[in-house]
PDB file of C-alpha atoms in Angstrom:
ATOM      1  CA  UNK A   1       0.000   0.000   0.000  1.00 92.00           C
ATOM      2  CA  UNK A   2       1.252   3.468  -0.933  1.00 93.00           C
ATOM      3  CA  UNK A   3      -0.072   6.783   0.399  1.00 93.00           C
ATOM      4  CA  UNK A   4       1.054  10.402   0.597  1.00 92.00           C
ATOM      5  CA  UNK A   5       0.097  12.081   3.863  1.00 89.00           C
ATOM      6  CA  UNK A   6       0.233  15.843   4.205  1.00 84.00           C
ATOM      7  CA  UNK A   7       0.964  17.090   7.702  1.00 74.00           C
ATOM      8  CA  UNK A   8      -1.927  19.536   7.321  1.00 78.00           C
ATOM      9  CA  UNK A   9      -4.279  18.044   4.691  1.00 83.00           C
ATOM     10  CA  UNK A  10      -4.260  14.321   5.419  1.00 88.00           C
ATOM     11  CA  UNK A  11      -4.356  11.816   2.550  1.00 91.00           C
ATOM     12  CA  UNK A  12      -3.380  13.379  -0.791  1.00 89.00           C
ATOM     13  CA  UNK A  13      -2.487  10.452  -3.070  1.00 89.00           C
ATOM     14  CA  UNK A  14      -2.925   6.687  -2.595  1.00 91.00           C
ATOM     15  CA  UNK A  15      -3.034   3.446  -4.561  1.00 92.00           C
ATOM     16  CA  UNK A  16      -5.769   0.755  -4.558  1.00 90.00           C
ATOM     17  CA  UNK A  17      -3.783  -1.490  -2.204  1.00 91.00           C
ATOM     18  CA  UNK A  18      -3.791   1.221   0.444  1.00 93.00           C
ATOM     19  CA  UNK A  19      -7.546   1.559   0.020  1.00 90.00           C
ATOM     20  CA  UNK A  20      -7.895  -2.178   0.733  1.00 89.00           C
ATOM     21  CA  UNK A  21      -5.822  -1.808   3.888  1.00 90.00           C
ATOM     22  CA  UNK A  22      -8.222   0.898   5.075  1.00 89.00           C
ATOM     23  CA  UNK A  23     -11.072  -1.605   5.052  1.00 81.00           C
ATOM     24  CA  UNK A  24     -14.561  -0.470   4.153  1.00 72.00           C
ATOM     25  CA  UNK A  25     -13.903   3.215   3.466  1.00 81.00           C
ATOM     26  CA  UNK A  26     -14.811   4.034  -0.179  1.00 86.00           C
ATOM     27  CA  UNK A  27     -11.872   5.247  -2.263  1.00 86.00           C
ATOM     28  CA  UNK A  28     -13.575   8.502  -3.146  1.00 87.00           C
ATOM     29  CA  UNK A  29     -13.788   9.344   0.571  1.00 89.00           C
ATOM     30  CA  UNK A  30     -10.125   8.748   1.459  1.00 91.00           C
ATOM     31  CA  UNK A  31      -8.772  12.123   0.308  1.00 90.00           C
ATOM     32  CA  UNK A  32      -8.186  14.475   3.211  1.00 91.00           C
ATOM     33  CA  UNK A  33      -8.499  11.744   5.859  1.00 91.00           C
ATOM     34  CA  UNK A  34      -5.991  11.669   8.698  1.00 90.00           C
ATOM     35  CA  UNK A  35      -4.644   8.403  10.151  1.00 91.00           C
ATOM     36  CA  UNK A  36      -7.114   8.754  13.021  1.00 89.00           C
ATOM     37  CA  UNK A  37      -9.975   8.740  10.477  1.00 91.00           C
ATOM     38  CA  UNK A  38      -8.726   5.525   8.871  1.00 92.00           C
ATOM     39  CA  UNK A  39      -7.414   3.176  11.540  1.00 92.00           C
ATOM     40  CA  UNK A  40      -8.146   2.014  15.116  1.00 92.00           C
ATOM     41  CA  UNK A  41      -6.986   4.530  17.705  1.00 93.00           C
ATOM     42  CA  UNK A  42      -3.833   2.745  18.859  1.00 93.00           C
ATOM     43  CA  UNK A  43      -2.524   2.157  15.347  1.00 93.00           C
ATOM     44  CA  UNK A  44      -3.593   5.629  14.203  1.00 92.00           C
ATOM     45  CA  UNK A  45      -1.815   7.342  17.098  1.00 93.00           C
ATOM     46  CA  UNK A  46       1.335   5.332  16.405  1.00 94.00           C
ATOM     47  CA  UNK A  47       1.285   6.197  12.693  1.00 93.00           C
ATOM     48  CA  UNK A  48       0.546   9.875  13.338  1.00 90.00           C
ATOM     49  CA  UNK A  49       3.410  10.053  15.844  1.00 91.00           C
ATOM     50  CA  UNK A  50       5.660   8.355  13.303  1.00 91.00           C
ATOM     51  CA  UNK A  51       4.750  10.867  10.592  1.00 89.00           C
ATOM     52  CA  UNK A  52       5.389  13.814  12.904  1.00 88.00           C
ATOM     53  CA  UNK A  53       8.692  12.319  14.020  1.00 90.00           C
ATOM     54  CA  UNK A  54       9.766  11.682  10.409  1.00 90.00           C
ATOM     55  CA  UNK A  55       9.214  15.342   9.510  1.00 85.00           C
ATOM     56  CA  UNK A  56      11.341  16.453  12.464  1.00 86.00           C
ATOM     57  CA  UNK A  57      13.893  13.610  12.298  1.00 88.00           C
ATOM     58  CA  UNK A  58      14.667  12.510   8.711  1.00 85.00           C
ATOM     59  CA  UNK A  59      16.760   9.535   9.855  1.00 88.00           C
ATOM     60  CA  UNK A  60      13.679   7.892  11.438  1.00 91.00           C
ATOM     61  CA  UNK A  61      12.608   5.052   9.134  1.00 90.00           C
ATOM     62  CA  UNK A  62       9.141   3.903  10.145  1.00 92.00           C
ATOM     63  CA  UNK A  63       6.782   1.993  12.428  1.00 94.00           C
ATOM     64  CA  UNK A  64       5.027  -1.359  12.698  1.00 93.00           C
ATOM     65  CA  UNK A  65       1.216  -1.397  12.882  1.00 93.00           C
ATOM     66  CA  UNK A  66      -1.272  -4.136  13.721  1.00 92.00           C
ATOM     67  CA  UNK A  67      -4.412  -3.618  11.618  1.00 92.00           C
ATOM     68  CA  UNK A  68      -7.547  -5.690  11.009  1.00 90.00           C
ATOM     69  CA  UNK A  69      -7.469  -7.462   7.648  1.00 84.00           C
ATOM     70  CA  UNK A  70     -10.242  -8.214   5.190  1.00 77.00           C
ATOM     71  CA  UNK A  71     -10.053 -11.864   6.319  1.00 81.00           C
ATOM     72  CA  UNK A  72     -11.118 -10.879   9.822  1.00 81.00           C
ATOM     73  CA  UNK A  73      -7.650 -11.536  11.268  1.00 87.00           C
ATOM     74  CA  UNK A  74      -5.081  -9.084  12.564  1.00 90.00           C
ATOM     75  CA  UNK A  75      -2.257  -8.288  10.141  1.00 92.00           C
ATOM     76  CA  UNK A  76       1.116  -6.765  10.936  1.00 93.00           C
ATOM     77  CA  UNK A  77       2.402  -4.058   8.605  1.00 94.00           C
ATOM     78  CA  UNK A  78       5.829  -2.540   8.316  1.00 94.00           C
ATOM     79  CA  UNK A  79       5.272   1.117   7.401  1.00 95.00           C
ATOM     80  CA  UNK A  80       8.317   2.785   5.836  1.00 95.00           C
ATOM     81  CA  UNK A  81       8.206   6.600   5.874  1.00 94.00           C
ATOM     82  CA  UNK A  82       9.839   9.051   3.477  1.00 92.00           C
ATOM     83  CA  UNK A  83       9.730  12.859   3.545  1.00 89.00           C
ATOM     84  CA  UNK A  84       8.286  14.299   0.319  1.00 82.00           C
ATOM     85  CA  UNK A  85       8.166  17.834  -1.058  1.00 67.00           C
ATOM     86  CA  UNK A  86       6.540  18.550  -4.424  1.00 55.00           C
ATOM     87  CA  UNK A  87       7.901  21.272  -6.699  1.00 53.00           C
ATOM     88  CA  UNK A  88       5.741  24.011  -5.176  1.00 53.00           C
ATOM     89  CA  UNK A  89       6.726  22.987  -1.667  1.00 47.00           C
ATOM     90  CA  UNK A  90      10.393  22.821  -2.607  1.00 47.00           C
ATOM     91  CA  UNK A  91      10.263  26.398  -3.869  1.00 50.00           C
ATOM     92  CA  UNK A  92       8.424  27.595  -0.763  1.00 47.00           C
ATOM     93  CA  UNK A  93      10.787  25.687   1.534  1.00 45.00           C
ATOM     94  CA  UNK A  94      13.651  27.847   0.355  1.00 47.00           C
ATOM     95  CA  UNK A  95      11.975  30.854   1.979  1.00 45.00           C
ATOM     96  CA  UNK A  96      10.453  29.282   5.096  1.00 41.00           C
ATOM     97  CA  UNK A  97      10.257  25.833   6.714  1.00 41.00           C
ATOM     98  CA  UNK A  98       7.174  23.795   5.736  1.00 45.00           C
ATOM     99  CA  UNK A  99       5.349  21.113   7.726  1.00 55.00           C
ATOM    100  CA  UNK A 100       5.977  18.843   4.706  1.00 69.00           C
ATOM    101  CA  UNK A 101       4.432  15.599   3.511  1.00 85.00           C
ATOM    102  CA  UNK A 102       5.339  11.990   4.116  1.00 91.00           C
ATOM    103  CA  UNK A 103       5.087   9.003   1.800  1.00 93.00           C
ATOM    104  CA  UNK A 104       4.086   5.866   3.697  1.00 94.00           C
ATOM    105  CA  UNK A 105       4.643   2.411   2.181  1.00 95.00           C
ATOM    106  CA  UNK A 106       2.679  -0.364   3.915  1.00 95.00           C
ATOM    107  CA  UNK A 107       4.080  -3.889   3.629  1.00 94.00           C
ATOM    108  CA  UNK A 108       2.233  -6.858   5.120  1.00 93.00           C
ATOM    109  CA  UNK A 109       4.838  -8.815   7.123  1.00 92.00           C
ATOM    110  CA  UNK A 110       2.369 -11.065   8.958  1.00 90.00           C
ATOM    111  CA  UNK A 111       3.484 -14.320   7.315  1.00 88.00           C
ATOM    112  CA  UNK A 112       7.161 -13.444   7.690  1.00 88.00           C
ATOM    113  CA  UNK A 113       6.717 -12.594  11.377  1.00 84.00           C
ATOM    114  CA  UNK A 114       4.759 -15.763  12.093  1.00 85.00           C
ATOM    115  CA  UNK A 115       7.414 -17.870  10.395  1.00 85.00           C
ATOM    116  CA  UNK A 116      10.110 -16.078  12.396  1.00 80.00           C
ATOM    117  CA  UNK A 117       8.221 -16.687  15.638  1.00 81.00           C
ATOM    118  CA  UNK A 118       7.853 -20.393  14.842  1.00 84.00           C
ATOM    119  CA  UNK A 119      11.565 -20.600  14.067  1.00 77.00           C
ATOM    120  CA  UNK A 120      12.356 -18.890  17.370  1.00 74.00           C
ATOM    121  CA  UNK A 121      10.101 -21.329  19.223  1.00 81.00           C
ATOM    122  CA  UNK A 122      11.829 -24.314  17.587  1.00 80.00           C
ATOM    123  CA  UNK A 123      15.211 -22.831  18.445  1.00 71.00           C
ATOM    124  CA  UNK A 124      14.134 -22.224  22.045  1.00 75.00           C
ATOM    125  CA  UNK A 125      12.944 -25.830  22.466  1.00 78.00           C
ATOM    126  CA  UNK A 126      16.195 -27.101  20.958  1.00 76.00           C
ATOM    127  CA  UNK A 127      18.225 -24.989  23.376  1.00 73.00           C
ATOM    128  CA  UNK A 128      16.195 -26.230  26.337  1.00 77.00           C
ATOM    129  CA  UNK A 129      16.803 -29.829  25.281  1.00 79.00           C
ATOM    130  CA  UNK A 130      20.544 -29.226  24.951  1.00 75.00           C
ATOM    131  CA  UNK A 131      20.716 -27.562  28.369  1.00 73.00           C
ATOM    132  CA  UNK A 132      18.884 -30.505  29.965  1.00 76.00           C
ATOM    133  CA  UNK A 133      21.299 -32.911  28.278  1.00 76.00           C
ATOM    134  CA  UNK A 134      24.295 -31.048  29.728  1.00 73.00           C
ATOM    135  CA  UNK A 135      22.801 -30.913  33.219  1.00 72.00           C
ATOM    136  CA  UNK A 136      22.132 -34.651  33.065  1.00 73.00           C
ATOM    137  CA  UNK A 137      25.803 -35.302  32.268  1.00 72.00           C
ATOM    138  CA  UNK A 138      27.117 -33.003  35.009  1.00 73.00           C
ATOM    139  CA  UNK A 139      24.791 -32.358  37.985  1.00 69.00           C
ATOM    140  CA  UNK A 140      27.120 -29.550  39.098  1.00 71.00           C
ATOM    141  CA  UNK A 141      25.947 -27.551  36.083  1.00 74.00           C
ATOM    142  CA  UNK A 142      22.271 -27.524  37.065  1.00 77.00           C
ATOM    143  CA  UNK A 143      21.263 -23.852  36.991  1.00 83.00           C
ATOM    144  CA  UNK A 144      24.732 -22.744  35.879  1.00 88.00           C
ATOM    145  CA  UNK A 145      23.683 -21.568  32.410  1.00 86.00           C
ATOM    146  CA  UNK A 146      20.763 -19.644  33.913  1.00 89.00           C
ATOM    147  CA  UNK A 147      23.147 -17.787  36.208  1.00 93.00           C
ATOM    148  CA  UNK A 148      25.517 -17.150  33.337  1.00 93.00           C
ATOM    149  CA  UNK A 149      22.719 -15.727  31.194  1.00 92.00           C
ATOM    150  CA  UNK A 150      21.629 -13.262  33.874  1.00 95.00           C
ATOM    151  CA  UNK A 151      25.141 -12.151  34.807  1.00 96.00           C
ATOM    152  CA  UNK A 152      26.286 -11.913  31.166  1.00 96.00           C
ATOM    153  CA  UNK A 153      23.337  -9.724  30.258  1.00 95.00           C
ATOM    154  CA  UNK A 154      23.847  -7.548  33.340  1.00 96.00           C
ATOM    155  CA  UNK A 155      27.518  -7.120  32.496  1.00 97.00           C
ATOM    156  CA  UNK A 156      26.857  -6.466  28.795  1.00 96.00           C
ATOM    157  CA  UNK A 157      24.369  -3.731  29.582  1.00 95.00           C
ATOM    158  CA  UNK A 158      26.718  -2.237  32.163  1.00 96.00           C
ATOM    159  CA  UNK A 159      29.377  -2.101  29.432  1.00 96.00           C
ATOM    160  CA  UNK A 160      26.794  -0.478  27.116  1.00 95.00           C
ATOM    161  CA  UNK A 161      27.121  -3.162  24.449  1.00 95.00           C
ATOM    162  CA  UNK A 162      24.561  -3.030  21.644  1.00 94.00           C
ATOM    163  CA  UNK A 163      21.446  -5.196  21.505  1.00 92.00           C
ATOM    164  CA  UNK A 164      22.994  -7.638  19.042  1.00 93.00           C
ATOM    165  CA  UNK A 165      25.819  -8.311  21.483  1.00 94.00           C
ATOM    166  CA  UNK A 166      23.371  -8.722  24.368  1.00 95.00           C
ATOM    167  CA  UNK A 167      21.301 -11.250  22.403  1.00 93.00           C
ATOM    168  CA  UNK A 168      24.427 -13.119  21.323  1.00 94.00           C
ATOM    169  CA  UNK A 169      25.712 -13.345  24.885  1.00 95.00           C
ATOM    170  CA  UNK A 170      22.323 -14.366  26.237  1.00 91.00           C
ATOM    171  CA  UNK A 171      22.005 -17.235  23.760  1.00 89.00           C
ATOM    172  CA  UNK A 172      25.656 -18.253  23.993  1.00 91.00           C
ATOM    173  CA  UNK A 173      25.402 -18.376  27.789  1.00 90.00           C
ATOM    174  CA  UNK A 174      22.560 -20.865  27.589  1.00 86.00           C
ATOM    175  CA  UNK A 175      24.595 -23.110  25.286  1.00 87.00           C
ATOM    176  CA  UNK A 176      27.974 -22.473  26.881  1.00 87.00           C
ATOM    177  CA  UNK A 177      28.327 -25.939  28.456  1.00 85.00           C
ATOM    178  CA  UNK A 178      27.033 -28.058  25.558  1.00 84.00           C
ATOM    179  CA  UNK A 179      30.520 -29.261  24.646  1.00 84.00           C
ATOM    180  CA  UNK A 180      30.860 -30.982  28.013  1.00 81.00           C
ATOM    181  CA  UNK A 181      28.569 -33.743  26.783  1.00 80.00           C
ATOM    182  CA  UNK A 182      31.618 -35.043  24.892  1.00 81.00           C
ATOM    183  CA  UNK A 183      34.101 -34.697  27.771  1.00 78.00           C
ATOM    184  CA  UNK A 184      34.766 -37.912  29.763  1.00 80.00           C
ATOM    185  CA  UNK A 185      32.120 -37.852  32.466  1.00 72.00           C
ATOM    186  CA  UNK A 186      34.427 -38.918  35.263  1.00 75.00           C
ATOM    187  CA  UNK A 187      36.423 -35.708  34.762  1.00 78.00           C
ATOM    188  CA  UNK A 188      33.318 -33.548  35.147  1.00 72.00           C
ATOM    189  CA  UNK A 189      32.399 -35.260  38.402  1.00 69.00           C
ATOM    190  CA  UNK A 190      35.881 -35.420  39.877  1.00 73.00           C
ATOM    191  CA  UNK A 191      35.985 -33.639  43.232  1.00 69.00           C
ATOM    192  CA  UNK A 192      39.755 -33.258  43.464  1.00 71.00           C
ATOM    193  CA  UNK A 193      42.089 -31.098  41.443  1.00 77.00           C
ATOM    194  CA  UNK A 194      42.435 -32.009  37.770  1.00 80.00           C
ATOM    195  CA  UNK A 195      45.831 -32.844  36.335  1.00 81.00           C
ATOM    196  CA  UNK A 196      47.114 -30.590  33.507  1.00 81.00           C
ATOM    197  CA  UNK A 197      46.159 -33.280  30.983  1.00 82.00           C
ATOM    198  CA  UNK A 198      42.682 -33.578  32.461  1.00 82.00           C
ATOM    199  CA  UNK A 199      42.275 -29.796  32.422  1.00 79.00           C
ATOM    200  CA  UNK A 200      43.143 -29.713  28.720  1.00 79.00           C
ATOM    201  CA  UNK A 201      40.587 -32.445  28.056  1.00 80.00           C
ATOM    202  CA  UNK A 202      37.874 -30.388  29.769  1.00 79.00           C
ATOM    203  CA  UNK A 203      38.908 -27.218  27.933  1.00 77.00           C
ATOM    204  CA  UNK A 204      38.328 -29.014  24.637  1.00 82.00           C
ATOM    205  CA  UNK A 205      34.604 -28.655  25.357  1.00 83.00           C
ATOM    206  CA  UNK A 206      34.566 -25.305  23.546  1.00 84.00           C
ATOM    207  CA  UNK A 207      35.819 -26.991  20.364  1.00 86.00           C
ATOM    208  CA  UNK A 208      33.112 -29.644  20.689  1.00 84.00           C
ATOM    209  CA  UNK A 209      30.459 -26.943  21.214  1.00 84.00           C
ATOM    210  CA  UNK A 210      31.578 -25.140  18.079  1.00 87.00           C
ATOM    211  CA  UNK A 211      31.381 -28.324  15.990  1.00 86.00           C
ATOM    212  CA  UNK A 212      27.892 -29.158  17.290  1.00 81.00           C
ATOM    213  CA  UNK A 213      26.410 -25.681  16.840  1.00 83.00           C
ATOM    214  CA  UNK A 214      28.195 -24.427  13.731  1.00 82.00           C
ATOM    215  CA  UNK A 215      25.533 -25.750  11.357  1.00 76.00           C
ATOM    216  CA  UNK A 216      22.621 -24.147  13.233  1.00 77.00           C
ATOM    217  CA  UNK A 217      21.439 -20.802  11.906  1.00 75.00           C
ATOM    218  CA  UNK A 218      21.207 -18.617  14.998  1.00 79.00           C
ATOM    219  CA  UNK A 219      21.325 -15.367  13.054  1.00 81.00           C
ATOM    220  CA  UNK A 220      23.963 -14.340  15.601  1.00 88.00           C
ATOM    221  CA  UNK A 221      27.670 -15.249  16.066  1.00 91.00           C
ATOM    222  CA  UNK A 222      26.888 -17.722  18.849  1.00 90.00           C
ATOM    223  CA  UNK A 223      29.135 -20.627  17.723  1.00 91.00           C
ATOM    224  CA  UNK A 224      32.081 -18.264  17.258  1.00 91.00           C
ATOM    225  CA  UNK A 225      31.660 -16.895  20.785  1.00 90.00           C
ATOM    226  CA  UNK A 226      31.614 -20.400  22.249  1.00 91.00           C
ATOM    227  CA  UNK A 227      34.569 -21.556  20.163  1.00 92.00           C
ATOM    228  CA  UNK A 228      36.911 -19.172  21.993  1.00 92.00           C
ATOM    229  CA  UNK A 229      35.320 -19.260  25.440  1.00 91.00           C
ATOM    230  CA  UNK A 230      37.991 -21.503  26.981  1.00 91.00           C
ATOM    231  CA  UNK A 231      40.879 -19.503  25.547  1.00 93.00           C
ATOM    232  CA  UNK A 232      43.034 -17.622  28.079  1.00 94.00           C
ATOM    233  CA  UNK A 233      43.866 -13.943  27.774  1.00 96.00           C
ATOM    234  CA  UNK A 234      47.545 -14.769  28.363  1.00 95.00           C
ATOM    235  CA  UNK A 235      47.612 -17.332  25.558  1.00 94.00           C
ATOM    236  CA  UNK A 236      47.600 -20.459  27.737  1.00 90.00           C
ATOM    237  CA  UNK A 237      44.301 -21.799  26.389  1.00 89.00           C
ATOM    238  CA  UNK A 238      43.725 -24.861  24.172  1.00 87.00           C
ATOM    239  CA  UNK A 239      44.353 -23.002  20.868  1.00 89.00           C
ATOM    240  CA  UNK A 240      46.919 -20.551  22.313  1.00 91.00           C
ATOM    241  CA  UNK A 241      44.921 -17.491  21.234  1.00 93.00           C
ATOM    242  CA  UNK A 242      45.942 -14.383  23.135  1.00 94.00           C
ATOM    243  CA  UNK A 243      44.421 -10.987  24.002  1.00 95.00           C
ATOM    244  CA  UNK A 244      42.468  -9.435  21.135  1.00 94.00           C
ATOM    245  CA  UNK A 245      42.887 -12.609  19.074  1.00 96.00           C
ATOM    246  CA  UNK A 246      40.098 -14.017  21.208  1.00 96.00           C
ATOM    247  CA  UNK A 247      36.501 -13.279  20.214  1.00 95.00           C
ATOM    248  CA  UNK A 248      35.279 -10.350  22.411  1.00 95.00           C
ATOM    249  CA  UNK A 249      32.044 -12.168  23.294  1.00 96.00           C
ATOM    250  CA  UNK A 250      34.093 -15.192  24.322  1.00 95.00           C
ATOM    251  CA  UNK A 251      36.303 -13.064  26.586  1.00 97.00           C
ATOM    252  CA  UNK A 252      33.212 -11.827  28.422  1.00 97.00           C
ATOM    253  CA  UNK A 253      31.737 -15.329  28.646  1.00 96.00           C
ATOM    254  CA  UNK A 254      35.000 -16.664  30.077  1.00 96.00           C
ATOM    255  CA  UNK A 255      34.861 -14.134  32.907  1.00 97.00           C
ATOM    256  CA  UNK A 256      31.183 -14.799  33.604  1.00 96.00           C
ATOM    257  CA  UNK A 257      31.634 -18.575  33.464  1.00 93.00           C
ATOM    258  CA  UNK A 258      34.490 -18.507  35.984  1.00 95.00           C
ATOM    259  CA  UNK A 259      32.672 -16.040  38.243  1.00 96.00           C
ATOM    260  CA  UNK A 260      29.442 -18.079  38.331  1.00 94.00           C
ATOM    261  CA  UNK A 261      31.401 -21.273  39.001  1.00 90.00           C
ATOM    262  CA  UNK A 262      33.354 -19.760  41.903  1.00 93.00           C
ATOM    263  CA  UNK A 263      30.361 -18.279  43.725  1.00 94.00           C
ATOM    264  CA  UNK A 264      28.137 -21.361  43.294  1.00 90.00           C
ATOM    265  CA  UNK A 265      27.913 -24.289  45.696  1.00 81.00           C
ATOM    266  CA  UNK A 266      29.133 -27.669  44.502  1.00 75.00           C
ATOM    267  CA  UNK A 267      28.693 -31.107  46.015  1.00 67.00           C
ATOM    268  CA  UNK A 268      32.303 -31.036  47.219  1.00 70.00           C
ATOM    269  CA  UNK A 269      32.588 -27.345  48.287  1.00 78.00           C
ATOM    270  CA  UNK A 270      30.719 -24.172  49.121  1.00 86.00           C
ATOM    271  CA  UNK A 271      30.596 -21.199  46.818  1.00 88.00           C
ATOM    272  CA  UNK A 272      32.963 -18.369  47.723  1.00 93.00           C
ATOM    273  CA  UNK A 273      31.895 -14.774  48.471  1.00 95.00           C
ATOM    274  CA  UNK A 274      31.489 -12.441  45.490  1.00 95.00           C
ATOM    275  CA  UNK A 275      34.331 -10.205  46.640  1.00 95.00           C
ATOM    276  CA  UNK A 276      36.741 -13.139  46.861  1.00 96.00           C
ATOM    277  CA  UNK A 277      35.792 -14.362  43.394  1.00 96.00           C
ATOM    278  CA  UNK A 278      36.352 -10.893  41.955  1.00 96.00           C
ATOM    279  CA  UNK A 279      39.755 -10.675  43.631  1.00 96.00           C
ATOM    280  CA  UNK A 280      40.805 -13.992  42.099  1.00 96.00           C
ATOM    281  CA  UNK A 281      39.626 -12.919  38.647  1.00 97.00           C
ATOM    282  CA  UNK A 282      41.486  -9.625  38.982  1.00 96.00           C
ATOM    283  CA  UNK A 283      44.749 -11.326  39.886  1.00 96.00           C
ATOM    284  CA  UNK A 284      44.575 -13.923  37.123  1.00 96.00           C
ATOM    285  CA  UNK A 285      46.297 -13.296  33.748  1.00 96.00           C
ATOM    286  CA  UNK A 286      43.802 -15.680  32.120  1.00 95.00           C
ATOM    287  CA  UNK A 287      40.991 -13.115  31.911  1.00 97.00           C
ATOM    288  CA  UNK A 288      40.537  -9.833  30.081  1.00 97.00           C
ATOM    289  CA  UNK A 289      41.291  -7.210  32.780  1.00 97.00           C
ATOM    290  CA  UNK A 290      38.950  -4.633  31.238  1.00 97.00           C
ATOM    291  CA  UNK A 291      36.008  -7.039  31.454  1.00 97.00           C
ATOM    292  CA  UNK A 292      36.907  -8.068  35.005  1.00 97.00           C
ATOM    293  CA  UNK A 293      37.099  -4.399  35.975  1.00 97.00           C
ATOM    294  CA  UNK A 294      33.641  -3.805  34.473  1.00 97.00           C
ATOM    295  CA  UNK A 295      32.288  -6.738  36.480  1.00 97.00           C
ATOM    296  CA  UNK A 296      33.812  -5.276  39.664  1.00 96.00           C
ATOM    297  CA  UNK A 297      32.007  -1.984  38.998  1.00 96.00           C
ATOM    298  CA  UNK A 298      28.593  -3.642  39.264  1.00 96.00           C
ATOM    299  CA  UNK A 299      27.151  -3.389  42.807  1.00 95.00           C
ATOM    300  CA  UNK A 300      27.320  -6.672  44.707  1.00 94.00           C
ATOM    301  CA  UNK A 301      23.575  -6.608  45.359  1.00 94.00           C
ATOM    302  CA  UNK A 302      22.921  -6.478  41.595  1.00 95.00           C
ATOM    303  CA  UNK A 303      25.223  -9.450  41.050  1.00 95.00           C
ATOM    304  CA  UNK A 304      23.446 -11.402  43.791  1.00 94.00           C
ATOM    305  CA  UNK A 305      20.091 -10.608  42.197  1.00 94.00           C
ATOM    306  CA  UNK A 306      21.350 -11.796  38.813  1.00 94.00           C
ATOM    307  CA  UNK A 307      22.691 -15.030  40.302  1.00 92.00           C
ATOM    308  CA  UNK A 308      19.401 -15.694  42.067  1.00 89.00           C
ATOM    309  CA  UNK A 309      17.190 -14.397  39.258  1.00 77.00           C
ATOM    310  CA  UNK A 310      14.132 -16.334  38.228  1.00 50.00           C
ATOM    311  CA  UNK A 311      14.319 -18.203  34.914  1.00 43.00           C
ATOM    312  CA  UNK A 312      13.059 -15.975  32.132  1.00 45.00           C
ATOM    313  CA  UNK A 313      14.208 -18.146  29.221  1.00 39.00           C
ATOM    314  CA  UNK A 314      10.742 -18.184  27.637  1.00 35.00           C
ATOM    315  CA  UNK A 315      10.679 -14.401  27.570  1.00 38.00           C
ATOM    316  CA  UNK A 316      14.230 -14.266  26.216  1.00 37.00           C
TER     317      UNK A 316
END
C-alpha cells in the first residue's frame, strides 16, 4: 500500500492497495483523511506520531502497525516513511520551513513474522533440550547456564554493548556448556584437582560446542563466541589465542563462566563470596582485565540478584 500524507491536509495520493488496507472506506472518501480517520486509535496514534517524528527527524525510518485485515484476522504491517516535497513545496521551503508531507509504504509482514516466531520457538525448544542434556551429564551444572545468562546480560548492559551483542551473549550463555557432553564424564564429576592433561581435556569442550552448533542458523555469532570461550587472555588456552585474538564475546563469557562457578555451591565445596571471586579474577592473567574491571564496577547486590534471578528463558 502506498499513500502520501500531508501534515496539514491528510491523505493526498494513494493506490488501490492502500484503500484495501483501510477496510470499508470508499476510495472517493479517502482524500483528506488523517490516520485517526482511517485506523483504530492505537494504530492511528502510532502512525501519526511516526509521521510527525519523520518530519522532524529525517533519519527515522518507520513503524510497525497491527491492523484488522479483510479476512477478519489481525495483520502486521511494516510502514516505511519518506519525507516528500513537491515542486511548489520545494520552492516555498527555500523561503520558510514547511510542515511537509510523508510518503508511507505499507508492507504486510504477517506471514514473515509468524514464520520467524515459529523458528524462534523451535530454536528455544532445541536450546532447552541441549541444556537438559548437559545438566544430566554433570549435575554440578544444574542452573549454571541460567546464572551465566543473567550475569552476562547484566555485564553487557553495564558495558553499554549493543542489543545484538546482548542477544548473542544471552544465547551463547545458555549453550555455553554443551561441549561438556563429549568430555569424559568422570572428569566432570571429579571432586579433586584435575591434572594438567585432564584440564586440557575439559577445555576441549569449547571446540566440541563449536562443531555441534556451527551448522545451526542462529542469526547471531553464537558458535564463534563459544569456540573461543575456553581460551586464556595470556595465551595459555587450548588453541593458544591471546588478548584481542580471542573473540570479544568469548572473553566476556570466560569471565562470567568462571565467576558463576566460583560463587556457586558444589557437592564437594561451598561457593565463595562475590568479593573473593572478583579478587581472584582480577589477579589472574587468564581473563581480560577490562572485562573483570567492568564486572567489579557492578554493585554486589545487583550481582546477587542476577545469580538468584528467576528463569526468564521463555521471555528471552
